[in-house]
Coordinates of N, CA and C in Angstrom, one line a residue:
I10 N 0.8 -1.2 0.0 CA 0.0 0.0 0.0 C 0.9 1.3 0.0
I11 N 1.9 1.3 0.8 CA 2.7 2.5 0.9 C 3.9 2.5 -0.1
G12 N 4.0 1.5 -0.9 CA 5.1 1.4 -1.9 C 6.3 0.7 -1.4
R13 N 7.0 0.2 -2.4 CA 8.2 -0.7 -2.1 C 9.3 0.0 -1.3
T14 N 9.6 1.2 -1.7 CA 10.7 2.0 -1.1 C 10.4 2.3 0.4
A15 N 9.2 2.8 0.6 CA 8.9 3.1 2.0 C 8.8 1.8 2.9
T16 N 8.3 0.8 2.3 CA 8.2 -0.5 3.0 C 9.6 -1.0 3.3
A17 N 10.5 -1.0 2.3 CA 11.8 -1.4 2.5 C 12.5 -0.6 3.6
E18 N 12.3 0.7 3.6 CA 12.9 1.5 4.7 C 12.4 1.1 6.1
R19 N 11.1 0.9 6.2 CA 10.5 0.4 7.5 C 11.0 -0.9 7.9
V20 N 11.1 -1.9 7.0 CA 11.5 -3.2 7.3 C 13.0 -3.3 7.7
L21 N 13.8 -2.6 6.9 CA 15.2 -2.6 7.1 C 15.7 -1.8 8.3
D22 N 15.0 -0.6 8.5 CA 15.4 0.3 9.5 C 14.7 0.0 10.9
G23 N 13.5 -0.3 10.8 CA 12.7 -0.6 12.0 C 12.2 0.6 12.8
T24 N 12.5 1.8 12.3 CA 12.0 3.0 13.0 C 10.5 3.1 12.8
P25 N 9.8 3.4 13.9 CA 8.4 3.5 13.9 C 8.0 4.7 13.0
M26 N 6.9 4.7 12.4 CA 6.3 5.8 11.6 C 5.2 6.5 12.3
T27 N 5.1 7.8 12.2 CA 4.0 8.5 12.8 C 2.7 8.2 11.9
A28 N 1.6 8.5 12.5 CA 0.3 8.3 11.7 C 0.3 9.3 10.6
Q29 N 0.8 10.5 10.8 CA 0.9 11.5 9.7 C 1.7 11.0 8.6
R30 N 2.9 10.4 8.9 CA 3.8 9.9 7.8 C 3.1 8.8 7.0
I31 N 2.4 7.9 7.7 CA 1.7 6.8 7.0 C 0.6 7.4 6.2
Y32 N -0.1 8.4 6.6 CA -1.1 9.1 5.8 C -0.5 9.7 4.6
E33 N 0.7 10.4 4.7 CA 1.3 11.0 3.6 C 1.7 9.9 2.5
L34 N 2.1 8.7 3.0 CA 2.4 7.7 2.1 C 1.2 6.9 1.5
G35 N 0.1 7.3 1.9 CA -1.2 6.6 1.4 C -1.5 5.3 2.1
G36 N -1.0 5.1 3.3 CA -1.3 3.9 4.0 C -2.6 3.9 4.7
V37 N -3.0 5.1 5.0 CA -4.4 5.3 5.7 C -5.1 6.4 5.0
N38 N -6.4 6.5 5.1 CA -7.1 7.5 4.4 C -7.3 8.8 5.1
R39 N -7.1 8.8 6.5 CA -7.1 10.0 7.2 C -6.5 9.7 8.6
V40 N -6.1 10.8 9.3 CA -5.6 10.8 10.6 C -6.6 11.6 11.5
V41 N -7.0 11.0 12.6 CA -8.0 11.6 13.5 C -7.3 12.0 14.8
P42 N -7.9 12.9 15.6 CA -7.3 13.3 16.8 C -7.1 12.2 17.8
D43 N -6.1 12.3 18.6 CA -5.8 11.2 19.6 C -7.0 11.0 20.4
G44 N -7.3 9.7 20.7 CA -8.4 9.3 21.5 C -9.7 9.2 20.8
T45 N -9.8 9.5 19.5 CA -11.1 9.4 18.8 C -11.2 8.3 17.8
S46 N -10.1 7.5 17.7 CA -10.1 6.5 16.6 C -11.3 5.5 16.7
V47 N -11.6 5.0 17.9 CA -12.7 4.1 18.0 C -14.0 4.7 17.6
E48 N -14.3 5.9 18.1 CA -15.5 6.7 17.8 C -15.6 6.9 16.3
V49 N -14.5 7.4 15.7 CA -14.6 7.6 14.3 C -14.8 6.3 13.5
A50 N -14.1 5.2 13.9 CA -14.3 4.0 13.2 C -15.7 3.4 13.3
L51 N -16.3 3.6 14.5 CA -17.7 3.1 14.7 C -18.7 4.0 13.9
D52 N -18.4 5.3 13.8 CA -19.3 6.1 13.0 C -19.2 5.7 11.6
W53 N -18.0 5.5 11.1 CA -17.8 5.1 9.7 C -18.5 3.7 9.4
A54 N -18.3 2.8 10.4 CA -19.0 1.5 10.2 C -20.5 1.6 10.2
S55 N -21.0 2.5 11.0 CA -22.5 2.7 11.1 C -23.0 3.3 9.7
R56 N -22.2 4.2 9.1 CA -22.6 4.7 7.8 C -22.6 3.6 6.8
L57 N -21.5 2.8 6.8 CA -21.4 1.7 5.8 C -22.5 0.7 6.0
A58 N -22.9 0.4 7.3 CA -24.0 -0.5 7.5 C -25.3 -0.1 7.0
D59 N -25.5 1.2 6.8 CA -26.7 1.8 6.2 C -26.7 1.7 4.7
R60 N -25.6 1.3 4.1 CA -25.6 1.2 2.7 C -26.0 -0.2 2.2
P61 N -26.5 -0.3 1.0 CA -26.8 -1.7 0.5 C -25.6 -2.6 0.5
A62 N -25.8 -3.8 1.2 CA -24.7 -4.7 1.3 C -24.1 -5.2 0.0
K63 N -25.0 -5.6 -0.9 CA -24.6 -6.1 -2.2 C -23.8 -5.0 -3.0
A64 N -24.2 -3.8 -2.9 CA -23.5 -2.7 -3.6 C -22.1 -2.6 -3.0
L65 N -22.0 -2.6 -1.7 CA -20.7 -2.4 -1.1 C -19.8 -3.6 -1.4
A66 N -20.3 -4.8 -1.4 CA -19.5 -6.0 -1.7 C -19.0 -5.9 -3.1
T67 N -19.9 -5.4 -4.0 CA -19.5 -5.3 -5.4 C -18.4 -4.2 -5.6
L68 N -18.6 -3.1 -4.9 CA -17.5 -2.1 -5.0 C -16.2 -2.6 -4.5
K69 N -16.2 -3.3 -3.4 CA -15.0 -3.9 -2.8 C -14.4 -4.9 -3.9
Q70 N -15.2 -5.7 -4.5 CA -14.7 -6.6 -5.5 C -14.1 -5.8 -6.7
I71 N -14.7 -4.8 -7.1 CA -14.1 -3.9 -8.2 C -12.8 -3.4 -7.8
L72 N -12.6 -2.9 -6.6 CA -11.4 -2.4 -6.1 C -10.3 -3.5 -6.1
I73 N -10.6 -4.6 -5.6 CA -9.7 -5.8 -5.6 C -9.3 -6.2 -7.0
D74 N -10.3 -6.5 -7.8 CA -10.1 -6.9 -9.2 C -9.3 -6.0 -10.0
N75 N -9.6 -4.7 -10.0 CA -9.1 -3.7 -10.9 C -7.7 -3.2 -10.5
D76 N -7.2 -3.6 -9.4 CA -5.9 -3.2 -8.9 C -4.8 -3.6 -9.9
D77 N -4.9 -4.7 -10.5 CA -3.8 -5.2 -11.4 C -4.2 -5.2 -12.9
L78 N -5.3 -4.5 -13.2 CA -5.8 -4.5 -14.6 C -5.4 -3.1 -15.2
G79 N -5.2 -3.2 -16.6 CA -5.1 -2.0 -17.3 C -6.4 -1.2 -17.4
L80 N -6.4 0.0 -17.8 CA -7.6 0.9 -17.8 C -8.7 0.2 -18.6
S81 N -8.5 -0.2 -19.8 CA -9.6 -0.8 -20.6 C -10.2 -2.0 -19.9
E82 N -9.4 -2.9 -19.4 CA -9.9 -4.1 -18.7 C -10.6 -3.7 -17.4
A83 N -10.1 -2.8 -16.7 CA -10.7 -2.3 -15.4 C -12.1 -1.7 -15.7
L84 N -12.2 -0.9 -16.7 CA -13.5 -0.3 -17.0 C -14.5 -1.4 -17.4
T85 N -14.0 -2.4 -18.2 CA -14.9 -3.5 -18.6 C -15.4 -4.3 -17.4
N86 N -14.4 -4.6 -16.5 CA -14.8 -5.3 -15.3 C -15.7 -4.5 -14.4
E87 N -15.5 -3.2 -14.3 CA -16.3 -2.4 -13.4 C -17.8 -2.4 -14.0
Q88 N -17.9 -2.3 -15.3 CA -19.2 -2.2 -15.9 C -19.9 -3.6 -15.8
R89 N -19.2 -4.7 -15.9 CA -19.8 -6.0 -15.8 C -20.3 -6.2 -14.3
L90 N -19.5 -5.8 -13.4 CA -19.9 -6.0 -12.0 C -21.0 -5.0 -11.6
F91 N -21.0 -3.8 -12.1 CA -22.0 -2.8 -11.9 C -23.4 -3.3 -12.3
Q92 N -23.4 -4.0 -13.5 CA -24.6 -4.5 -14.0 C -25.3 -5.5 -13.2
T93 N -24.5 -6.2 -12.3 CA -25.1 -7.2 -11.4 C -25.8 -6.6 -10.3
V94 N -25.6 -5.3 -10.1 CA -26.2 -4.6 -8.9 C -27.3 -3.6 -9.3
V95 N -27.0 -2.8 -10.3 CA -27.9 -1.7 -10.7 C -29.3 -2.0 -10.9
G96 N -29.6 -3.1 -11.4 CA -31.0 -3.5 -11.8 C -31.8 -4.2 -10.7
T97 N -31.2 -4.4 -9.5 CA -31.8 -5.1 -8.4 C -32.9 -4.2 -7.8
E98 N -33.9 -4.9 -7.2 CA -35.0 -4.1 -6.6 C -34.5 -3.2 -5.5
E99 N -33.5 -3.6 -4.8 CA -32.9 -2.8 -3.7 C -32.3 -1.6 -4.3
A100 N -31.5 -1.7 -5.4 CA -30.8 -0.6 -6.0 C -31.8 0.4 -6.5
I101 N -32.8 -0.1 -7.2 CA -33.8 0.8 -7.8 C -34.6 1.6 -6.7
A102 N -34.9 0.9 -5.7 CA -35.6 1.5 -4.6 C -34.7 2.6 -3.9
T103 N -33.5 2.2 -3.7 CA -32.5 3.2 -3.1 C -32.3 4.4 -3.9
M104 N -32.1 4.2 -5.2 CA -32.0 5.4 -6.1 C -33.2 6.2 -6.1
G105 N -34.4 5.6 -6.1 CA -35.6 6.4 -6.0 C -35.7 7.2 -4.8
D106 N -35.4 6.6 -3.6 CA -35.4 7.3 -2.3 C -34.5 8.5 -2.3
I107 N -33.3 8.3 -2.9 CA -32.3 9.4 -2.9 C -32.8 10.5 -3.8
Q108 N -33.3 10.1 -5.0 CA -33.9 11.2 -5.9 C -35.0 11.9 -5.2
D109 N -35.9 11.2 -4.5 CA -37.0 11.9 -3.8 C -36.4 12.9 -2.8
R110 N -35.4 12.6 -2.1 CA -34.8 13.5 -1.1 C -34.2 14.7 -1.8
F111 N -33.5 14.5 -2.9 CA -33.0 15.7 -3.7 C -34.2 16.5 -4.2
D112 N -35.2 15.9 -4.7 CA -36.4 16.6 -5.2 C -37.0 17.4 -4.1
A113 N -36.9 16.9 -2.9 CA -37.5 17.7 -1.7 C -36.6 18.8 -1.2
G114 N -35.5 19.0 -1.9 CA -34.6 20.1 -1.5 C -33.5 19.8 -0.6
E115 N -33.3 18.5 -0.2 CA -32.2 18.2 0.7 C -30.9 18.4 0.0
S116 N -29.9 18.7 0.7 CA -28.5 18.9 0.2 C -27.8 17.6 0.0
I117 N -26.7 17.6 -0.7 CA -25.9 16.4 -0.9 C -25.4 15.9 0.4
E118 N -25.0 16.9 1.3 CA -24.4 16.5 2.6 C -25.5 15.8 3.5
S119 N -26.7 16.3 3.4 CA -27.8 15.7 4.1 C -28.2 14.3 3.6
V120 N -28.1 14.2 2.3 CA -28.5 12.9 1.8 C -27.4 11.8 2.0
Y121 N -26.2 12.2 1.8 CA -25.1 11.2 1.8 C -24.3 11.3 3.1
G122 N -24.6 12.3 4.0 CA -23.8 12.4 5.2 C -22.9 13.6 5.1
S123 N -22.4 14.1 6.3 CA -21.5 15.2 6.3 C -20.3 15.0 5.5
P124 N -19.7 16.1 4.9 CA -18.5 15.9 4.2 C -17.4 15.4 5.1
R125 N -16.5 14.6 4.5 CA -15.4 14.1 5.4 C -14.1 14.7 4.9
P126 N -13.2 14.8 5.8 CA -11.9 15.4 5.4 C -11.1 14.6 4.4

């Protein structure tokens, strides 16, 4: 995740890395204030739990599969997997609910949750 050079440095040198350094290398998606990691993780897990499970599983599969594919193959794979989800009753109902909320004047932050750093 953080690249061969940074990994080699850590393995060979053994010096601990700060959370900020791991973030800069792309090893984590964000750094949170001390003492809040469990709260932040539980909040994120709660938001994910509210999402359609099949859609999340498919997105995870796309990320795993496409990691080693070229652009054309990755786009083909993404479209193939997307088609397994988009036409389901759950997806259609969810898209309708979201559209209804936008039509009622809700903001994107309200519909999808507060913006994240």
